[in-house]
Coordinates of N, CA and C in Angstrom, one line a residue:
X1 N 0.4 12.3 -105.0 CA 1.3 11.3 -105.4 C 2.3 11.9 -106.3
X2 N 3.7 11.8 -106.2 CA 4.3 12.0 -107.2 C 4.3 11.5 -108.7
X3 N 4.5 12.4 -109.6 CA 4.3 11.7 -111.3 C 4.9 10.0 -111.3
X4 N 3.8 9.1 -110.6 CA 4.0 7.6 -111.3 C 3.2 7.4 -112.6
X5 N 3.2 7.1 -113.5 CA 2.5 6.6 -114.8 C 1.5 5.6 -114.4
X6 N 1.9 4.3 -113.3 CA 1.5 2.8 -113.5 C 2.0 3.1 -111.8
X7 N 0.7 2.6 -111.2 CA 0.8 2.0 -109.5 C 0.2 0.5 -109.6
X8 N 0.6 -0.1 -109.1 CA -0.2 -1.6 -109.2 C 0.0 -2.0 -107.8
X9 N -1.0 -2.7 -107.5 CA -0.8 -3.6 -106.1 C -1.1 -4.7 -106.2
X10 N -0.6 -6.1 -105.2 CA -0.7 -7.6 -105.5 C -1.4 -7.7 -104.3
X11 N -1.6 -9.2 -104.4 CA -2.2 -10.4 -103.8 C -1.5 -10.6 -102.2
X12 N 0.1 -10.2 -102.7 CA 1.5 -10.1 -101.5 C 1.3 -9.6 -100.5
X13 N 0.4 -8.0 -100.6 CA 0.4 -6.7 -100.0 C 1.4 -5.8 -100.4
X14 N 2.0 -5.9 -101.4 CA 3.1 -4.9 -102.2 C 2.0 -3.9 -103.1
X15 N 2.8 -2.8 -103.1 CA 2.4 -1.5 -103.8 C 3.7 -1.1 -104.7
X16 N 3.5 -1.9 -105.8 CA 4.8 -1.1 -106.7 C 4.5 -0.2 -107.7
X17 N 5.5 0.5 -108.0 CA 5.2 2.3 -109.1 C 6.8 1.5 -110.0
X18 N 5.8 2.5 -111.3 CA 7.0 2.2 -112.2 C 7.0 3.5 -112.9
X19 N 8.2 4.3 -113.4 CA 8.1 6.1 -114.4 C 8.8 5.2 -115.2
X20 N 10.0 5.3 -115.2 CA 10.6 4.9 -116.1 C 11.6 3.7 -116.3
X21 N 12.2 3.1 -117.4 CA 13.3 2.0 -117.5 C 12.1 0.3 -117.4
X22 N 13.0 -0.2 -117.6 CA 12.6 -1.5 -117.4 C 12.0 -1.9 -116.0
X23 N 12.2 -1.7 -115.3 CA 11.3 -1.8 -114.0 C 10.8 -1.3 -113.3
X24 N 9.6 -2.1 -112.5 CA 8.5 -1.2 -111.6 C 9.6 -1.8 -110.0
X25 N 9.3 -0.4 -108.9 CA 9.8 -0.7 -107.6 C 9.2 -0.8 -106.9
X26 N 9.1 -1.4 -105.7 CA 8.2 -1.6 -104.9 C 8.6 -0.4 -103.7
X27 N 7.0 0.0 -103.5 CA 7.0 1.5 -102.6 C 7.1 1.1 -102.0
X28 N 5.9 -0.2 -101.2 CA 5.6 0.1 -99.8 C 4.6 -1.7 -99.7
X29 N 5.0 -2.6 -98.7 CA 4.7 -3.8 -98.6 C 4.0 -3.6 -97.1
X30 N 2.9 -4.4 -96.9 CA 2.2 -5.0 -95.8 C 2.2 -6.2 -95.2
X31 N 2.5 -6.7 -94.1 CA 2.6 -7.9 -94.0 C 1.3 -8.3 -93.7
X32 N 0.9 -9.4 -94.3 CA -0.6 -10.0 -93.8 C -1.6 -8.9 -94.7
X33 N -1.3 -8.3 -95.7 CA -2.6 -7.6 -96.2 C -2.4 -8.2 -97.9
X34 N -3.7 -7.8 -98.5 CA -3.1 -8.8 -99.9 C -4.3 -7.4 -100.8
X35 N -3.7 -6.5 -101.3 CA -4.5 -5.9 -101.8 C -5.3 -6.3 -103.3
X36 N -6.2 -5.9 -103.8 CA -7.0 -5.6 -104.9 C -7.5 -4.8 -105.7
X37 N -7.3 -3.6 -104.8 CA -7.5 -1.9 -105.9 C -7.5 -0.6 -105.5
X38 N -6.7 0.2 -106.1 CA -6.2 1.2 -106.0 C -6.9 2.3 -106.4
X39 N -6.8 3.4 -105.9 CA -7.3 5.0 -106.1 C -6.9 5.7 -105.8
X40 N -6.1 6.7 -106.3 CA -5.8 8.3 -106.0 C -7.1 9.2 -106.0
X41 N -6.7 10.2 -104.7 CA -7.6 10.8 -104.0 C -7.9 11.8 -105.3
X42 N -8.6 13.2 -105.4 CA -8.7 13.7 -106.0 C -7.5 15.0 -106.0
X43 N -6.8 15.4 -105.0 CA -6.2 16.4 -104.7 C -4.9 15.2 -104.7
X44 N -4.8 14.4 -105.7 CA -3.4 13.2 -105.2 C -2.5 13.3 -104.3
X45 N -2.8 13.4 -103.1 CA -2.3 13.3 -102.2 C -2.4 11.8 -101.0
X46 N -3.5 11.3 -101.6 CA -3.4 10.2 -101.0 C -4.1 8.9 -102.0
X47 N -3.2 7.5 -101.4 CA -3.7 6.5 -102.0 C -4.1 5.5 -101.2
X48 N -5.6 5.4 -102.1 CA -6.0 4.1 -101.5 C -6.1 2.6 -102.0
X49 N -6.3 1.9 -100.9 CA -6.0 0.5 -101.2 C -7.1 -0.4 -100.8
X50 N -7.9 -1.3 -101.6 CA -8.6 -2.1 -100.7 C -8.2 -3.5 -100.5
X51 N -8.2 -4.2 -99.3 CA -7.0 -5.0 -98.6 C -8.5 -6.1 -98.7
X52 N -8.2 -6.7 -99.4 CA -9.3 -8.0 -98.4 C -9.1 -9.1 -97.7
X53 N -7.7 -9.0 -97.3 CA -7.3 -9.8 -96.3 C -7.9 -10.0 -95.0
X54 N -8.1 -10.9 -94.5 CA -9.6 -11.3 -93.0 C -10.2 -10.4 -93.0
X55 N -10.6 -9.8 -92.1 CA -12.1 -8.7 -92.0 C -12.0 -7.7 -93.3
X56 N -10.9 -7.6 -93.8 CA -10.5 -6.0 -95.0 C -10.4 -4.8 -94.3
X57 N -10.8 -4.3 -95.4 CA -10.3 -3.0 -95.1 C -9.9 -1.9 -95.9
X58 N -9.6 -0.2 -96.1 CA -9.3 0.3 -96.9 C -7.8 0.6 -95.9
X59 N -6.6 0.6 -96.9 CA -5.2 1.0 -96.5 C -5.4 2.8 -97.3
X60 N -4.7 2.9 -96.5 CA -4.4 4.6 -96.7 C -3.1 5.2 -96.7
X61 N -2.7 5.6 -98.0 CA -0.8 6.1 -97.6 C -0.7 7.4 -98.3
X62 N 0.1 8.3 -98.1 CA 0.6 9.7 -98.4 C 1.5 9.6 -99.7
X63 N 1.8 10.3 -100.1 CA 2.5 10.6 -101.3 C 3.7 9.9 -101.2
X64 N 4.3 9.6 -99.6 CA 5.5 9.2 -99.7 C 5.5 7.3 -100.0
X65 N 4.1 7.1 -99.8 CA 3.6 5.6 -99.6 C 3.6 5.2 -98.0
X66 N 4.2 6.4 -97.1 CA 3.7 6.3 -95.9 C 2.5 5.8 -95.3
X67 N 1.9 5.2 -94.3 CA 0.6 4.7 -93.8 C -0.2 5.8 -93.5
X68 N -1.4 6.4 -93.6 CA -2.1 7.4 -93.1 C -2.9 6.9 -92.6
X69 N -3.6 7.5 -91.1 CA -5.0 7.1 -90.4 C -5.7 8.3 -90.5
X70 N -7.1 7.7 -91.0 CA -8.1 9.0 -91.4 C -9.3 8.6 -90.3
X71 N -8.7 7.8 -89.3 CA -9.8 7.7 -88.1 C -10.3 6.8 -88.3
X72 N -11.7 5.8 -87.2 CA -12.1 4.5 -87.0 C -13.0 4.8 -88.0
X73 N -13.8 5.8 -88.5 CA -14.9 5.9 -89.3 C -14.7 6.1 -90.4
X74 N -13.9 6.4 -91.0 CA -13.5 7.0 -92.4 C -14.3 5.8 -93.2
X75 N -14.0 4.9 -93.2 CA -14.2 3.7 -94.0 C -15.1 2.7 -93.2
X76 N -16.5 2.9 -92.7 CA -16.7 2.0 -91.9 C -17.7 1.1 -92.6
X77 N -18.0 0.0 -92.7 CA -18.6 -1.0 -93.8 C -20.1 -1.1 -92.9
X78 N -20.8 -0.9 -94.0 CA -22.3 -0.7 -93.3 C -22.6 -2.6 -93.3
X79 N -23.5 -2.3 -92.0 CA -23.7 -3.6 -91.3 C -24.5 -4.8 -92.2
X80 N -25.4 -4.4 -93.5 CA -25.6 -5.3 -94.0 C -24.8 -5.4 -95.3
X81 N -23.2 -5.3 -95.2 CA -22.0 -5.4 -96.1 C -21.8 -6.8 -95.2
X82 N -21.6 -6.1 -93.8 CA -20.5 -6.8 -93.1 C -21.4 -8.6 -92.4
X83 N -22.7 -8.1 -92.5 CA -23.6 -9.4 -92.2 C -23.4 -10.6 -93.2
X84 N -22.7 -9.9 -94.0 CA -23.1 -10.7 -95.5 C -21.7 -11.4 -95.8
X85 N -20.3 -11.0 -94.6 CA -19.5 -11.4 -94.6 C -18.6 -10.8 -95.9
X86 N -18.9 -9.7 -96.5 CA -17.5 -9.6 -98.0 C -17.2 -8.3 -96.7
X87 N -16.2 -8.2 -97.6 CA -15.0 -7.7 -97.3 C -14.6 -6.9 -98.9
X88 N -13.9 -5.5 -98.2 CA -13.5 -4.4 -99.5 C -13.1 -5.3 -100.7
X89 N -12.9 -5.3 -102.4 CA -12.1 -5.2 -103.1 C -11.9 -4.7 -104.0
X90 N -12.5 -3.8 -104.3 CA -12.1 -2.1 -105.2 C -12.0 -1.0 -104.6
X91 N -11.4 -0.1 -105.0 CA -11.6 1.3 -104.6 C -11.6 2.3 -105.5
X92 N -12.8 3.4 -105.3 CA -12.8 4.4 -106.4 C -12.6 5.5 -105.8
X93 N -11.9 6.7 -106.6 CA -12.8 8.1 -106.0 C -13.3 8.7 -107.4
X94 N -14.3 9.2 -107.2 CA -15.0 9.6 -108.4 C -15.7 10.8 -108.0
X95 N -15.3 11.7 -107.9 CA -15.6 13.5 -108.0 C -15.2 13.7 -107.0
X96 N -14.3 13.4 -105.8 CA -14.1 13.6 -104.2 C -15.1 12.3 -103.5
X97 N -15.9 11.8 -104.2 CA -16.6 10.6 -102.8 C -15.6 9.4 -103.6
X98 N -15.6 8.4 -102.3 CA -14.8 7.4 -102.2 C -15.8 6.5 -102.1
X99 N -15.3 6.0 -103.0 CA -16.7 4.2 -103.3 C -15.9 3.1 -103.1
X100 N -16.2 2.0 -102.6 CA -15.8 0.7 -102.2 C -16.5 0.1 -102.7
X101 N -16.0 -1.4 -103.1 CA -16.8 -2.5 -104.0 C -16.6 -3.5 -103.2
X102 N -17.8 -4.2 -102.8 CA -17.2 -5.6 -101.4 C -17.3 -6.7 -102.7
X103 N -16.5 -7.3 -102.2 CA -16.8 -9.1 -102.2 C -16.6 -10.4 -101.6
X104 N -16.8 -11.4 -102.0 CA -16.7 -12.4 -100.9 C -15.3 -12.3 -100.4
X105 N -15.2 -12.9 -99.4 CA -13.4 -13.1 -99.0 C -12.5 -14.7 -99.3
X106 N -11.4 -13.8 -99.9 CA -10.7 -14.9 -100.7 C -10.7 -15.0 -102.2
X107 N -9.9 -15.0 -102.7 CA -9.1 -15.7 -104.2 C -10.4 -17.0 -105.4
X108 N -10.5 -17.7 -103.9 CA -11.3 -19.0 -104.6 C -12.9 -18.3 -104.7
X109 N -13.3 -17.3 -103.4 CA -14.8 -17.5 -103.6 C -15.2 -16.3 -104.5
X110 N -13.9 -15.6 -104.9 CA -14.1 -14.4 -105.7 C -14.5 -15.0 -107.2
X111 N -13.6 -16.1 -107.4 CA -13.9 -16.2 -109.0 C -14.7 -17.1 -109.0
X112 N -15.5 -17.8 -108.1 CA -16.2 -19.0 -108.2 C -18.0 -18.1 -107.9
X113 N -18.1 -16.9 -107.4 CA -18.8 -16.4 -107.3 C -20.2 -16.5 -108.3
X114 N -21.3 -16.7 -108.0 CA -22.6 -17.1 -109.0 C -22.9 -15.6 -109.6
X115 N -23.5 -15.7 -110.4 CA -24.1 -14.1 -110.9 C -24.8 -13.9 -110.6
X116 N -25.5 -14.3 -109.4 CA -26.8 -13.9 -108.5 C -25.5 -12.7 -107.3
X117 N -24.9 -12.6 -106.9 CA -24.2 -11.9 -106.3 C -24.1 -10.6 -107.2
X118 N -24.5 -10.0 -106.1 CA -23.8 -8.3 -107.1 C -23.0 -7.4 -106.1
X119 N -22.1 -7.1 -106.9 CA -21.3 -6.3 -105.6 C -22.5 -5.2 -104.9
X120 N -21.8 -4.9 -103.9 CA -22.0 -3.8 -103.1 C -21.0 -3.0 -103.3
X121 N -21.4 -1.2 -102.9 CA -20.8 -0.1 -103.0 C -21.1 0.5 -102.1
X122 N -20.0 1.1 -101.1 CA -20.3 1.9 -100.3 C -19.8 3.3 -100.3
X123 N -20.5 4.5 -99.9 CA -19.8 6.0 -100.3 C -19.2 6.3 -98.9
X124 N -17.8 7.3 -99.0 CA -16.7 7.0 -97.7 C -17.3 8.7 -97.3
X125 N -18.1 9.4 -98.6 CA -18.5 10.7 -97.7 C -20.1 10.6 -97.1
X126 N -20.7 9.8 -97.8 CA -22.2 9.5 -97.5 C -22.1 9.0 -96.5
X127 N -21.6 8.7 -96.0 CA -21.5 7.7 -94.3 C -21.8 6.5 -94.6
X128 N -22.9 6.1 -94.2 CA -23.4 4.4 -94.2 C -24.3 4.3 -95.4
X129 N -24.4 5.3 -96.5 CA -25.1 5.0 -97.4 C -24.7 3.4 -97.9
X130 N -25.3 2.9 -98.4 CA -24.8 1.7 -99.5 C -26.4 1.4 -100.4
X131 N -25.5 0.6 -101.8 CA -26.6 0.4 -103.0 C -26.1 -1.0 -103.8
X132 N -27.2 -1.6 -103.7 CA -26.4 -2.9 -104.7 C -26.7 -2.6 -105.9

């Protein structure tokens, strides 16, 4: 990624960067995606997004904020993620593995959520590992 200070993503599916002056610009918008959390790769070359818009998903873009596809499996949500109905909303990378944090789907069921729920994590190099 080039030297941004501050990447933020919204609810919209906008990904805006701010360096310097009074405002942040917007890189790069999705229609129909409404992101939650962001990670630069370890070699910053790429960023990721977790979209929890209908089924989710992790978004993936290049330094230019271009779309990247890292293939159907890169990010595939193990089956008792997806039984359980959440959907991505964080993203980490933490030493080169990529961790994902699910939760329910939607705005209302996120903050209404009991504390009997605990997120899930899934690792994007471990394959189908997952740990609650």
């Amino acid at each position: 990624m080039r030297e941004l200070p501050f990447i933020f993503d919204s609810l919209n599916g906008t990904i805006s960067a701010w360096d310097t002056g009074l405002t942040a610009f917007t890189q790069v918008t999705v229609a129909g995606a409404s992101f939650t959390g962001l990670a630069i790769n370890q070699a910053q070359t790429e960023l990721y997004a977790a979209n929890d818009a209908g089924t989710g998903g992790i978004d993936v873009f290049n330094s230019a904020f271009a779309p990247v596809s890292l293939g159907a499996s890169a990010f595939a949500t193990p089956t008792a993620i997806t039984s359980l109905g959440l959907v991505p909303f964080n993203v980490q990378d933490i030493g080169g593995d990529v961790y994902v944090t699910y939760a329910p789907p939607g705005h209302a069921a996120q903050t209404t959520a009991t504390e009997e729920w605990e997120p899930w994590r899934s690792s994007m190099r471990a394959g189908t590992c997952c740990r609650r």
